[in-house]
Each structure stands twice: as C-alpha cells, then as structure tokens.
Amino acid sequence: MKIDSLKDWGVGLDKPAIIAGPCSAETEEQLLETSLRLKEVGINIVRAGIWKPRTRPNNFEGVGEDALRWIQNVKKETGQKFAVEVATPKHVYEALKHNVDVLWVGARSTTNPFAVQEIAEALRGADVPVLVKNPINPDFALWLGAIERISNVGVTKIGAIHRGFSSFKQTKYRNLPMWQIPLELKRQLPDIPLICDPSHICGNRDLLFSVAQNALDLDYDGLIIESHRDPEKAWSDASQQITPEILGTMIKNLKFRTATSEDKDFITILSELREQIDHVDKELFDIISQRMEIVEKMGLYKKQNNVTVFQKDRWQEISDSRNKWAGELGLNPEFMWDLFKLIHDASIRRQEHIMNTPIEKLDVTAK
Ligand code: PEP
Ligand code: MN
C-alpha cells in the first residue's frame, strides 16, 4: 500500500501532528474565535464536525453545508487548514468543492464497508489527505479493510485515527483504548501515520493528558483533540472538550520522545539490555517447554487411571497460589492471571489430545 509520509501531505503537518478544534462547528463566530485562540497556542489544523452522526435522532446533527462557507471565511482570516468528517459521497463532494484540507471517516462509517466503499468512490482522483477512524467495535479487520478501500481508489495521503472501542462494560473510559489493536495496525502498515484521539477515548477531561502521553510514549505520529471556546456550553461532547488555552498548557507539559537516539552510550546500553531480555525470554520459553512435558506426563497418567483432565478443587488451589505468588513478586495479579490462563488453556488442550488419542499412537513414555 502506498502511503505518503505526513510531511508530504502538503498541509503543514509533520510528526508530532496536532489537530484540534471543536467537536462541532456551531456558529461562524464560535468557529472563528476558537480557531484564533487555537492559533495562539500553535494549532495550524483545525478540526470541526459539520455533519454529526448521532446515536439517536433529534440530537444536534451538525449545521451542515453552511459551515463550509464559515470554514472558507475563517481560513482566509487565520490561514489555518481545516479537517472535517465525511460520511457520504455528497459530503465528500461538498467538502472538496469548498477546499477543506483534510477529511476523516468517522467510527460509525468505518464499521460499514458499504458506506466506506461509497466514500472511497467519491474520493477517486482527489488528492486530499484522508484519516480513517477505527470502527466502534474492536474489529481490527474492519479498520484495515476501510483503509484498504480508501487506498484502492488511489488516495496515498492516508492516516489512521485511534478513538477507542465501545464496550458494554462501564469503565473509566468512554471508549476502551485497547492499545494492542492500533499497534497491530502499525505493525501491518508501518508507514501509516497513527494519530490518537484521546477526547473520544476518554469522554471526559480528567484522563485526557495521561491517554495523550501514553500514545506519544507508544510512538504515535500525532494527536487530534477536541477544543472549544466554552466547553461547558458545547452543543456536542461538552464533557470532553477543553479550551484552547488548556490545550496549550497540555501540549507544553506533554513529553515528546524520539523512537531512536544517535547517542552512542544510549545505543550501547540499550543493546546490552536487549541482550539480557533475549536471554530471559529464552529461559521463559525453556521453562514453558519443561512445563508442557510435565503436562503430557500428567495427561497420560490421568488417562491410564481413567481420571478427568480438569479437576475443580485443583483449579481453585492453582488460582489461589498463583495470585499469591504474583503479589509476592510485585507483579500485577490481573495480568499474571490472564497470562497463566493462556498457558493453562494450552495445557488442557494438550491433555485432551492425549485423552482422545489411542495409547499405542502416543509417543509419551510416562511411568
Ligand atoms: C467526532 O470526531 O466528533 C466523532 C463523531 O468521532 P467518532 O467518529 O470517533 O465517534
Ligand atoms: Mn466529538
């Protein structure tokens, strides 16, 4: 997949790319004031939703095409670039006609391949950067598929926005970050600029900073943050927006690290530590292999004695002791339990295989 790097998008972006602006354009005056105040804190690309996908009808659905004229006026006045969400071919045509600089595909659209394909067809031949938000549900293939559809019509200025995944569980996030999904995207498409949207992940102002910092520490290429001149009075997503000034302070306090360093000492020390890690990991694998051998012996022994693979009491005992060990070693018990369950599941499957295989076909010499 051909993906241009951020600095070749022609909209003044480079890593770290910071896009900010209101969830929704509300009035021309609100858009102008917010943009001017954002410019003061160094924001050169303003986001603004003008067609808002709402979960239920009769909520504010965006001001629509009027905002495209406001955007043109604000652009003339401030020199900033603008990004808007497009959800239908008509949105694409209108946005391009009014010289919107960056388009994004929203999370609800990404969940629907028909919608994405229609948007993609409307983009054919256009030389505009397109950012694809992750789908609402944690389905990696849907996200990748949407990016592929946009790429297949010839768009090369493509980026991905990580806005978190909805969950039926009540958590401290509005949308769970599930960092492993965007990191898998970056593994499969190493050139794609990956931008974090902490506003929609958090749904509130309190967690914004830590989620943004986490994304930067994971080497994301940028952030897109909702910022409003008067957040409490915003017509949509009021609880997660921040003023341009607070955004400015937040950006000053964030640590922007680099993925590599030219420093010789750093390179030497890091490679020594990596050698140590490789060594420890090899030991971990050896230990798991030894564990599997014991599991096989036990499986055979249970089979010979007509005993079930799984025993309830033993499982309780395992759970208690492993949690206790995690605590004693200062390890996160939840993480250790998840890891242990994977190992245990594999062991059970191994023993089930032994149960289902005739003795004479088994290559195990347990006594
Ligand atoms: C938005 O960016 O305001 C928006 C609607 O986001 P999402 O598509 O991530 O829900
Ligand atoms: Mn929003």
mmCIF file of C-alpha atoms and ligand atoms in Angstrom:
data_model
loop_
_atom_site.group_PDB
_atom_site.id
_atom_site.type_symbol
_atom_site.label_atom_id
_atom_site.label_comp_id
_atom_site.label_asym_id
_atom_site.label_seq_id
_atom_site.Cartn_x
_atom_site.Cartn_y
_atom_site.Cartn_z
ATOM 1 C CA MET A 1 0.000 0.000 0.000
ATOM 2 C CA LYS A 2 1.467 3.370 -0.993
ATOM 3 C CA ILE A 3 1.278 5.771 1.931
ATOM 4 C CA ASP A 4 2.837 9.236 1.836
ATOM 5 C CA SER A 5 4.590 10.470 4.919
ATOM 6 C CA LEU A 6 2.911 13.274 6.873
ATOM 7 C CA LYS A 7 5.313 15.934 5.757
ATOM 8 C CA ASP A 8 4.432 15.248 2.109
ATOM 9 C CA TRP A 9 0.720 15.786 2.645
ATOM 10 C CA GLY A 10 1.075 19.467 1.782
ATOM 11 C CA VAL A 11 -0.957 20.683 4.755
ATOM 12 C CA GLY A 12 1.923 21.637 7.027
ATOM 13 C CA LEU A 13 1.786 18.505 9.164
ATOM 14 C CA ASP A 14 4.782 16.621 10.500
ATOM 15 C CA LYS A 15 5.358 14.321 13.443
ATOM 16 C CA PRO A 16 4.093 15.088 16.062
ATOM 17 C CA ALA A 17 0.975 16.231 14.202
ATOM 18 C CA ILE A 18 -1.509 18.067 16.371
ATOM 19 C CA ILE A 19 -5.006 18.724 15.127
ATOM 20 C CA ALA A 20 -7.515 20.399 17.427
ATOM 21 C CA GLY A 21 -10.884 22.051 17.255
ATOM 22 C CA PRO A 22 -14.462 21.823 18.347
ATOM 23 C CA CYS A 23 -16.432 18.600 18.206
ATOM 24 C CA SER A 24 -18.910 20.565 16.090
ATOM 25 C CA ALA A 25 -18.964 23.848 14.248
ATOM 26 C CA GLU A 26 -21.895 25.688 15.888
ATOM 27 C CA THR A 27 -21.816 29.262 14.619
ATOM 28 C CA GLU A 28 -19.420 31.216 12.432
ATOM 29 C CA GLU A 29 -18.426 33.292 15.419
ATOM 30 C CA GLN A 30 -17.707 30.238 17.588
ATOM 31 C CA LEU A 31 -15.589 28.711 14.812
ATOM 32 C CA LEU A 32 -13.615 31.917 14.274
ATOM 33 C CA GLU A 33 -12.995 32.609 17.958
ATOM 34 C CA THR A 34 -11.969 29.002 18.686
ATOM 35 C CA SER A 35 -9.668 28.944 15.662
ATOM 36 C CA LEU A 36 -7.996 32.236 16.576
ATOM 37 C CA ARG A 37 -7.402 31.085 20.140
ATOM 38 C CA LEU A 38 -6.075 27.744 18.841
ATOM 39 C CA LYS A 39 -3.711 29.615 16.535
ATOM 40 C CA GLU A 40 -2.346 31.453 19.583
ATOM 41 C CA VAL A 41 -1.262 28.104 21.045
ATOM 42 C CA GLY A 42 0.289 26.914 17.790
ATOM 43 C CA ILE A 43 -2.514 24.865 16.221
ATOM 44 C CA ASN A 44 -2.472 25.156 12.436
ATOM 45 C CA ILE A 45 -5.018 22.488 11.569
ATOM 46 C CA VAL A 46 -8.498 22.865 12.996
ATOM 47 C CA ARG A 47 -10.981 20.012 13.194
ATOM 48 C CA ALA A 48 -14.723 20.722 13.146
ATOM 49 C CA GLY A 49 -17.615 18.318 12.748
ATOM 50 C CA ILE A 50 -20.279 19.710 10.456
ATOM 51 C CA TRP A 51 -22.312 16.581 9.786
ATOM 52 C CA LYS A 52 -22.621 14.823 13.135
ATOM 53 C CA PRO A 53 -23.550 11.151 13.343
ATOM 54 C CA ARG A 54 -25.765 10.881 16.417
ATOM 55 C CA THR A 55 -26.825 7.718 18.113
ATOM 56 C CA ARG A 56 -30.430 8.887 18.368
ATOM 57 C CA PRO A 57 -32.428 11.325 16.201
ATOM 58 C CA ASN A 58 -33.336 14.813 17.401
ATOM 59 C CA ASN A 59 -29.917 15.451 18.922
ATOM 60 C CA PHE A 60 -27.866 18.211 17.336
ATOM 61 C CA GLU A 61 -26.881 16.782 13.943
ATOM 62 C CA GLY A 62 -24.421 19.436 12.861
ATOM 63 C CA VAL A 63 -25.019 22.650 10.977
ATOM 64 C CA GLY A 64 -24.273 21.063 7.591
ATOM 65 C CA GLU A 65 -23.190 22.909 4.478
ATOM 66 C CA ASP A 66 -23.431 26.410 5.980
ATOM 67 C CA ALA A 67 -20.317 25.595 7.985
ATOM 68 C CA LEU A 68 -18.362 25.050 4.762
ATOM 69 C CA ARG A 69 -18.703 28.778 3.994
ATOM 70 C CA TRP A 70 -17.689 29.646 7.564
ATOM 71 C CA ILE A 71 -14.630 27.437 7.181
ATOM 72 C CA GLN A 72 -13.663 29.244 3.984
ATOM 73 C CA ASN A 73 -14.005 32.603 5.733
ATOM 74 C CA VAL A 74 -12.008 31.517 8.789
ATOM 75 C CA LYS A 75 -9.294 30.067 6.563
ATOM 76 C CA LYS A 76 -8.950 33.438 4.832
ATOM 77 C CA GLU A 77 -8.762 35.218 8.140
ATOM 78 C CA THR A 78 -6.392 32.912 10.079
ATOM 79 C CA GLY A 79 -4.513 30.959 7.409
ATOM 80 C CA GLN A 80 -5.225 27.680 9.216
ATOM 81 C CA LYS A 81 -6.105 24.402 7.477
ATOM 82 C CA PHE A 82 -9.344 22.554 8.242
ATOM 83 C CA ALA A 83 -10.384 18.938 8.744
ATOM 84 C CA VAL A 84 -13.990 17.675 8.658
ATOM 85 C CA GLU A 85 -15.745 14.318 8.885
ATOM 86 C CA VAL A 86 -17.351 12.951 5.724
ATOM 87 C CA ALA A 87 -19.896 10.151 5.873
ATOM 88 C CA THR A 88 -21.492 10.156 2.400
ATOM 89 C CA PRO A 89 -20.345 10.824 -1.188
ATOM 90 C CA LYS A 90 -22.233 14.138 -1.053
ATOM 91 C CA HIS A 91 -20.217 15.213 1.986
ATOM 92 C CA VAL A 92 -17.028 14.407 0.065
ATOM 93 C CA TYR A 93 -18.075 16.460 -2.984
ATOM 94 C CA GLU A 94 -19.196 19.409 -0.876
ATOM 95 C CA ALA A 95 -16.082 19.391 1.307
ATOM 96 C CA LEU A 96 -13.780 19.223 -1.709
ATOM 97 C CA LYS A 97 -15.731 21.947 -3.514
ATOM 98 C CA HIS A 98 -15.151 24.221 -0.518
ATOM 99 C CA ASN A 99 -11.421 23.382 -0.287
ATOM 100 C CA VAL A 100 -11.476 21.530 3.012
ATOM 101 C CA ASP A 101 -7.866 20.435 3.535
ATOM 102 C CA VAL A 102 -8.218 17.102 5.346
ATOM 103 C CA LEU A 103 -11.154 14.668 5.520
ATOM 104 C CA TRP A 104 -11.814 11.991 8.077
ATOM 105 C CA VAL A 105 -14.037 8.929 8.051
ATOM 106 C CA GLY A 106 -15.885 8.560 11.364
ATOM 107 C CA ALA A 107 -16.004 5.497 13.579
ATOM 108 C CA ARG A 108 -19.613 4.686 12.664
ATOM 109 C CA SER A 109 -18.850 4.780 8.936
ATOM 110 C CA THR A 110 -15.779 2.568 9.320
ATOM 111 C CA THR A 111 -17.985 -0.171 10.759
ATOM 112 C CA ASN A 112 -19.901 -0.280 7.469
ATOM 113 C CA PRO A 113 -17.983 -1.458 4.373
ATOM 114 C CA PHE A 114 -20.814 -0.283 2.057
ATOM 115 C CA ALA A 115 -20.524 3.257 3.415
ATOM 116 C CA VAL A 116 -16.734 3.212 3.211
ATOM 117 C CA GLN A 117 -16.825 1.966 -0.383
ATOM 118 C CA GLU A 118 -19.185 4.780 -1.392
ATOM 119 C CA ILE A 119 -16.990 7.369 0.305
ATOM 120 C CA ALA A 120 -13.952 5.830 -1.391
ATOM 121 C CA GLU A 121 -15.573 6.047 -4.855
ATOM 122 C CA ALA A 122 -16.309 9.723 -4.268
ATOM 123 C CA LEU A 123 -12.622 10.241 -3.408
ATOM 124 C CA ARG A 124 -11.317 8.671 -6.607
ATOM 125 C CA GLY A 125 -8.879 11.070 -8.258
ATOM 126 C CA ALA A 126 -8.892 13.548 -5.355
ATOM 127 C CA ASP A 127 -5.532 14.474 -3.850
ATOM 128 C CA VAL A 128 -6.742 15.087 -0.319
ATOM 129 C CA PRO A 129 -5.463 13.566 2.942
ATOM 130 C CA VAL A 130 -7.948 11.127 4.488
ATOM 131 C CA LEU A 131 -7.858 9.923 8.092
ATOM 132 C CA VAL A 132 -9.739 6.738 8.925
ATOM 133 C CA LYS A 133 -11.050 6.361 12.457
ATOM 134 C CA ASN A 134 -11.157 2.904 13.982
ATOM 135 C CA PRO A 135 -14.575 1.215 13.932
ATOM 136 C CA ILE A 136 -16.694 1.445 17.069
ATOM 137 C CA ASN A 137 -16.304 -2.276 17.767
ATOM 138 C CA PRO A 138 -12.874 -3.808 18.333
ATOM 139 C CA ASP A 139 -12.647 -5.421 14.903
ATOM 140 C CA PHE A 140 -9.171 -4.988 13.504
ATOM 141 C CA ALA A 141 -10.056 -6.270 10.015
ATOM 142 C CA LEU A 142 -12.822 -3.676 9.579
ATOM 143 C CA TRP A 143 -10.342 -0.884 10.263
ATOM 144 C CA LEU A 144 -7.719 -2.314 7.923
ATOM 145 C CA GLY A 145 -10.413 -3.004 5.312
ATOM 146 C CA ALA A 146 -11.618 0.608 5.383
ATOM 147 C CA ILE A 147 -8.055 1.851 4.924
ATOM 148 C CA GLU A 148 -7.600 -0.566 2.013
ATOM 149 C CA ARG A 149 -10.805 0.643 0.348
ATOM 150 C CA ILE A 150 -9.621 4.260 0.553
ATOM 151 C CA SER A 151 -6.166 3.274 -0.695
ATOM 152 C CA ASN A 152 -7.612 1.248 -3.598
ATOM 153 C CA VAL A 153 -9.093 4.360 -5.240
ATOM 154 C CA GLY A 154 -5.651 5.956 -5.364
ATOM 155 C CA VAL A 155 -5.554 8.014 -2.163
ATOM 156 C CA THR A 156 -1.963 7.974 -0.846
ATOM 157 C CA LYS A 157 -2.216 10.535 1.926
ATOM 158 C CA ILE A 158 -3.831 8.151 4.382
ATOM 159 C CA GLY A 159 -3.686 8.174 8.150
ATOM 160 C CA ALA A 160 -5.421 6.277 10.941
ATOM 161 C CA ILE A 161 -7.129 7.753 13.987
ATOM 162 C CA HIS A 162 -7.359 5.657 17.134
ATOM 163 C CA ARG A 163 -10.501 6.782 19.030
ATOM 164 C CA GLY A 164 -11.040 3.710 21.179
ATOM 165 C CA PHE A 165 -13.641 0.924 21.123
ATOM 166 C CA SER A 166 -17.046 0.828 22.693
ATOM 167 C CA SER A 167 -17.695 -1.771 25.357
ATOM 168 C CA PHE A 168 -20.813 -2.970 27.132
ATOM 169 C CA LYS A 169 -18.870 -2.750 30.390
ATOM 170 C CA GLN A 170 -18.894 0.526 32.317
ATOM 171 C CA THR A 171 -15.278 1.656 32.545
ATOM 172 C CA LYS A 172 -13.458 4.875 33.296
ATOM 173 C CA TYR A 173 -13.195 5.415 29.521
ATOM 174 C CA ARG A 174 -15.960 6.338 27.111
ATOM 175 C CA ASN A 175 -14.229 4.040 24.613
ATOM 176 C CA LEU A 176 -11.636 1.471 25.674
ATOM 177 C CA PRO A 177 -8.232 2.222 24.183
ATOM 178 C CA MET A 178 -7.248 -1.447 23.546
ATOM 179 C CA TRP A 179 -3.779 -0.275 22.542
ATOM 180 C CA GLN A 180 -2.846 -3.626 21.025
ATOM 181 C CA ILE A 181 -5.235 -3.024 18.073
ATOM 182 C CA PRO A 182 -3.671 0.243 16.811
ATOM 183 C CA LEU A 183 -0.217 -1.207 17.458
ATOM 184 C CA GLU A 184 -1.126 -4.199 15.282
ATOM 185 C CA LEU A 185 -2.208 -1.740 12.569
ATOM 186 C CA LYS A 186 1.184 -0.040 12.818
ATOM 187 C CA ARG A 187 2.874 -3.437 12.593
ATOM 188 C CA GLN A 188 0.984 -4.360 9.418
ATOM 189 C CA LEU A 189 1.174 -0.867 7.877
ATOM 190 C CA PRO A 190 4.430 0.578 9.263
ATOM 191 C CA ASP A 191 4.181 3.712 7.101
ATOM 192 C CA ILE A 192 0.704 4.784 8.178
ATOM 193 C CA PRO A 193 0.619 7.905 10.332
ATOM 194 C CA LEU A 194 -1.186 6.901 13.507
ATOM 195 C CA ILE A 195 -2.996 9.639 15.368
ATOM 196 C CA CYS A 196 -4.578 9.261 18.787
ATOM 197 C CA ASP A 197 -7.934 10.869 19.628
ATOM 198 C CA PRO A 198 -7.798 10.978 23.429
ATOM 199 C CA SER A 199 -11.010 13.050 23.558
ATOM 200 C CA HIS A 200 -13.235 10.247 22.284
ATOM 201 C CA ILE A 201 -11.301 7.583 24.200
ATOM 202 C CA CYS A 202 -11.763 9.448 27.500
ATOM 203 C CA GLY A 203 -15.159 11.105 27.179
ATOM 204 C CA ASN A 204 -14.044 13.425 29.979
ATOM 205 C CA ARG A 205 -11.312 15.954 30.637
ATOM 206 C CA ASP A 206 -9.604 14.199 33.574
ATOM 207 C CA LEU A 207 -7.931 11.379 31.701
ATOM 208 C CA LEU A 208 -7.007 13.328 28.547
ATOM 209 C CA PHE A 209 -3.435 14.090 29.491
ATOM 210 C CA SER A 210 -2.472 10.572 30.511
ATOM 211 C CA VAL A 211 -4.027 8.980 27.419
ATOM 212 C CA ALA A 212 -2.294 11.525 25.166
ATOM 213 C CA GLN A 213 1.043 10.909 26.901
ATOM 214 C CA ASN A 214 0.570 7.173 26.621
ATOM 215 C CA ALA A 215 0.015 7.485 22.864
ATOM 216 C CA LEU A 216 3.173 9.581 22.482
ATOM 217 C CA ASP A 217 5.143 7.055 24.521
ATOM 218 C CA LEU A 218 3.955 4.386 22.076
ATOM 219 C CA ASP A 219 5.466 6.460 19.246
ATOM 220 C CA TYR A 220 2.192 7.686 17.739
ATOM 221 C CA ASP A 221 2.564 10.278 14.984
ATOM 222 C CA GLY A 222 0.140 12.764 16.440
ATOM 223 C CA LEU A 223 -2.967 13.715 18.362
ATOM 224 C CA ILE A 224 -6.415 15.028 17.462
ATOM 225 C CA ILE A 225 -8.046 16.755 20.411
ATOM 226 C CA GLU A 226 -11.415 18.437 20.803
ATOM 227 C CA SER A 227 -11.147 22.045 21.871
ATOM 228 C CA HIS A 228 -13.981 24.553 22.266
ATOM 229 C CA ARG A 229 -14.045 28.227 23.271
ATOM 230 C CA ASP A 230 -16.507 27.440 26.060
ATOM 231 C CA PRO A 231 -16.525 23.644 26.580
ATOM 232 C CA GLU A 232 -19.350 23.530 29.150
ATOM 233 C CA LYS A 233 -21.670 25.134 26.610
ATOM 234 C CA ALA A 234 -20.663 22.970 23.642
ATOM 235 C CA TRP A 235 -23.597 21.614 21.624
ATOM 236 C CA SER A 236 -21.991 18.155 21.467
ATOM 237 C CA ASP A 237 -19.426 16.277 23.586
ATOM 238 C CA ALA A 238 -19.362 19.051 26.207
ATOM 239 C CA SER A 239 -17.783 16.895 28.912
ATOM 240 C CA GLN A 240 -14.648 16.022 26.956
ATOM 241 C CA GLN A 241 -13.666 19.331 25.340
ATOM 242 C CA ILE A 242 -11.039 21.730 26.689
ATOM 243 C CA THR A 243 -10.338 25.398 25.998
ATOM 244 C CA PRO A 244 -7.558 26.273 23.553
ATOM 245 C CA GLU A 245 -5.538 27.697 26.458
ATOM 246 C CA ILE A 246 -5.771 24.480 28.487
ATOM 247 C CA LEU A 247 -4.799 22.590 25.344
ATOM 248 C CA GLY A 248 -1.758 24.877 25.025
ATOM 249 C CA THR A 249 -0.687 24.069 28.595
ATOM 250 C CA MET A 250 -1.286 20.383 27.998
ATOM 251 C CA ILE A 251 0.920 20.389 24.882
ATOM 252 C CA LYS A 252 3.678 22.177 26.819
ATOM 253 C CA ASN A 253 3.571 19.536 29.545
ATOM 254 C CA LEU A 254 3.481 16.502 27.243
ATOM 255 C CA LYS A 255 6.795 14.731 26.702
ATOM 256 C CA PHE A 256 7.577 14.212 23.032
ATOM 257 C CA ARG A 257 10.184 11.466 22.868
ATOM 258 C CA THR A 258 12.002 10.137 19.832
ATOM 259 C CA ALA A 259 11.907 6.483 18.773
ATOM 260 C CA THR A 260 15.683 6.383 18.394
ATOM 261 C CA SER A 261 18.680 8.281 19.626
ATOM 262 C CA GLU A 262 22.037 8.908 17.952
ATOM 263 C CA ASP A 263 23.753 8.951 21.345
ATOM 264 C CA LYS A 264 26.492 6.251 21.454
ATOM 265 C CA ASP A 265 26.107 5.437 25.174
ATOM 266 C CA PHE A 266 22.370 5.115 24.742
ATOM 267 C CA ILE A 267 22.792 2.709 21.820
ATOM 268 C CA THR A 268 25.318 0.549 23.746
ATOM 269 C CA ILE A 269 23.276 0.372 26.931
ATOM 270 C CA LEU A 270 20.043 -0.352 25.069
ATOM 271 C CA SER A 271 21.648 -3.185 23.112
ATOM 272 C CA GLU A 272 23.026 -4.712 26.340
ATOM 273 C CA LEU A 273 19.597 -4.559 27.922
ATOM 274 C CA ARG A 274 18.075 -6.131 24.814
ATOM 275 C CA GLU A 275 20.573 -8.981 25.045
ATOM 276 C CA GLN A 276 19.528 -9.535 28.654
ATOM 277 C CA ILE A 277 15.873 -9.563 27.639
ATOM 278 C CA ASP A 278 16.558 -12.075 24.860
ATOM 279 C CA HIS A 279 18.296 -14.279 27.383
ATOM 280 C CA VAL A 280 15.448 -14.094 29.899
ATOM 281 C CA ASP A 281 12.859 -14.745 27.171
ATOM 282 C CA LYS A 282 14.750 -17.821 26.033
ATOM 283 C CA GLU A 283 14.680 -19.112 29.618
ATOM 284 C CA LEU A 284 10.958 -18.365 29.779
ATOM 285 C CA PHE A 285 10.423 -20.469 26.645
ATOM 286 C CA ASP A 286 12.594 -23.308 28.054
ATOM 287 C CA ILE A 287 10.544 -23.287 31.235
ATOM 288 C CA ILE A 288 7.267 -23.398 29.300
ATOM 289 C CA SER A 289 8.594 -26.320 27.296
ATOM 290 C CA GLN A 290 9.541 -28.160 30.531
ATOM 291 C CA ARG A 291 6.078 -27.397 31.873
ATOM 292 C CA MET A 292 4.487 -28.898 28.743
ATOM 293 C CA GLU A 293 6.478 -32.094 29.200
ATOM 294 C CA ILE A 294 5.134 -32.462 32.733
ATOM 295 C CA VAL A 295 1.624 -31.680 31.460
ATOM 296 C CA GLU A 296 1.949 -34.525 28.939
ATOM 297 C CA LYS A 297 3.102 -36.976 31.584
ATOM 298 C CA MET A 298 0.175 -35.976 33.781
ATOM 299 C CA GLY A 299 -2.223 -36.349 30.860
ATOM 300 C CA LEU A 300 -1.081 -39.849 30.177
ATOM 301 C CA TYR A 301 -1.216 -40.766 33.848
ATOM 302 C CA LYS A 302 -4.767 -39.438 34.147
ATOM 303 C CA LYS A 303 -5.746 -41.372 31.025
ATOM 304 C CA GLN A 304 -4.289 -44.628 32.360
ATOM 305 C CA ASN A 305 -6.181 -44.137 35.611
ATOM 306 C CA ASN A 306 -9.423 -43.017 33.970
ATOM 307 C CA VAL A 307 -9.392 -39.601 35.636
ATOM 308 C CA THR A 308 -10.768 -36.398 34.049
ATOM 309 C CA VAL A 309 -8.429 -33.773 32.640
ATOM 310 C CA PHE A 310 -9.964 -30.975 34.697
ATOM 311 C CA GLN A 311 -10.477 -31.087 38.462
ATOM 312 C CA LYS A 312 -12.409 -28.298 40.112
ATOM 313 C CA ASP A 313 -10.640 -28.358 43.503
ATOM 314 C CA ARG A 314 -7.214 -28.356 41.962
ATOM 315 C CA TRP A 315 -8.209 -25.322 39.825
ATOM 316 C CA GLN A 316 -9.176 -23.361 42.946
ATOM 317 C CA GLU A 317 -5.879 -24.266 44.561
ATOM 318 C CA ILE A 318 -3.992 -23.135 41.435
ATOM 319 C CA SER A 319 -5.840 -19.846 41.316
ATOM 320 C CA ASP A 320 -5.103 -19.071 44.987
ATOM 321 C CA SER A 321 -1.436 -19.933 44.848
ATOM 322 C CA ARG A 322 -0.695 -18.180 41.535
ATOM 323 C CA ASN A 323 -2.390 -14.975 42.699
ATOM 324 C CA LYS A 324 -0.411 -15.115 45.927
ATOM 325 C CA TRP A 325 2.878 -15.588 44.047
ATOM 326 C CA ALA A 326 2.064 -12.645 41.758
ATOM 327 C CA GLY A 327 1.514 -10.440 44.793
ATOM 328 C CA GLU A 328 4.721 -11.599 46.485
ATOM 329 C CA LEU A 329 6.749 -10.865 43.357
ATOM 330 C CA GLY A 330 5.215 -7.407 42.873
ATOM 331 C CA LEU A 331 3.552 -8.467 39.603
ATOM 332 C CA ASN A 332 0.131 -7.242 38.542
ATOM 333 C CA PRO A 333 -2.132 -10.178 39.602
ATOM 334 C CA GLU A 334 -4.653 -9.493 36.818
ATOM 335 C CA PHE A 335 -2.008 -9.559 34.131
ATOM 336 C CA MET A 336 -0.358 -12.674 35.584
ATOM 337 C CA TRP A 337 -3.690 -14.434 35.815
ATOM 338 C CA ASP A 338 -4.507 -13.628 32.157
ATOM 339 C CA LEU A 339 -1.099 -14.917 31.126
ATOM 340 C CA PHE A 340 -1.405 -18.003 33.270
ATOM 341 C CA LYS A 341 -4.873 -18.795 31.907
ATOM 342 C CA LEU A 342 -3.413 -18.883 28.383
ATOM 343 C CA ILE A 343 -0.723 -21.322 29.489
ATOM 344 C CA HIS A 344 -3.244 -23.400 31.408
ATOM 345 C CA ASP A 345 -5.688 -23.497 28.448
ATOM 346 C CA ALA A 346 -2.921 -24.763 26.192
ATOM 347 C CA SER A 347 -2.097 -27.427 28.796
ATOM 348 C CA ILE A 348 -5.698 -28.581 28.992
ATOM 349 C CA ARG A 349 -5.877 -28.839 25.195
ATOM 350 C CA ARG A 350 -2.660 -30.877 25.226
ATOM 351 C CA GLN A 351 -4.132 -33.288 27.787
ATOM 352 C CA GLU A 352 -7.419 -33.528 25.884
ATOM 353 C CA HIS A 353 -5.453 -34.502 22.818
ATOM 354 C CA ILE A 354 -3.787 -37.251 24.860
ATOM 355 C CA MET A 355 -7.198 -38.445 26.136
ATOM 356 C CA ASN A 356 -8.524 -38.651 22.575
ATOM 357 C CA THR A 357 -5.556 -40.468 21.092
ATOM 358 C CA PRO A 358 -5.239 -44.277 21.398
ATOM 359 C CA ILE A 359 -2.418 -45.223 23.778
ATOM 360 C CA GLU A 360 -0.429 -47.051 21.109
ATOM 361 C CA LYS A 361 -0.315 -43.890 18.984
ATOM 362 C CA LEU A 362 1.088 -41.774 21.814
ATOM 363 C CA ASP A 363 4.763 -41.050 21.841
ATOM 364 C CA VAL A 364 4.937 -40.453 25.575
ATOM 365 C CA THR A 365 6.852 -42.672 27.933
ATOM 366 C CA ALA A 366 5.434 -41.586 31.260
ATOM 367 C CA LYS A 367 5.548 -44.037 34.082
HETATM 368 C C1 PEP B 1 -16.017 13.227 16.301
HETATM 369 O O1 PEP B 1 -14.849 13.205 15.928
HETATM 370 O O2 PEP B 1 -16.581 14.189 16.791
HETATM 371 C C2 PEP B 1 -16.771 11.947 16.214
HETATM 372 C C3 PEP B 1 -18.056 11.892 15.955
HETATM 373 O O3 PEP B 1 -15.981 10.918 16.492
HETATM 374 P P1 PEP B 1 -16.172 9.319 16.311
HETATM 375 O O4 PEP B 1 -16.455 9.077 14.864
HETATM 376 O O5 PEP B 1 -14.816 8.839 16.731
HETATM 377 O O6 PEP B 1 -17.255 8.901 17.255
HETATM 378 MN MN MN B 2 -16.974 14.618 19.283
#
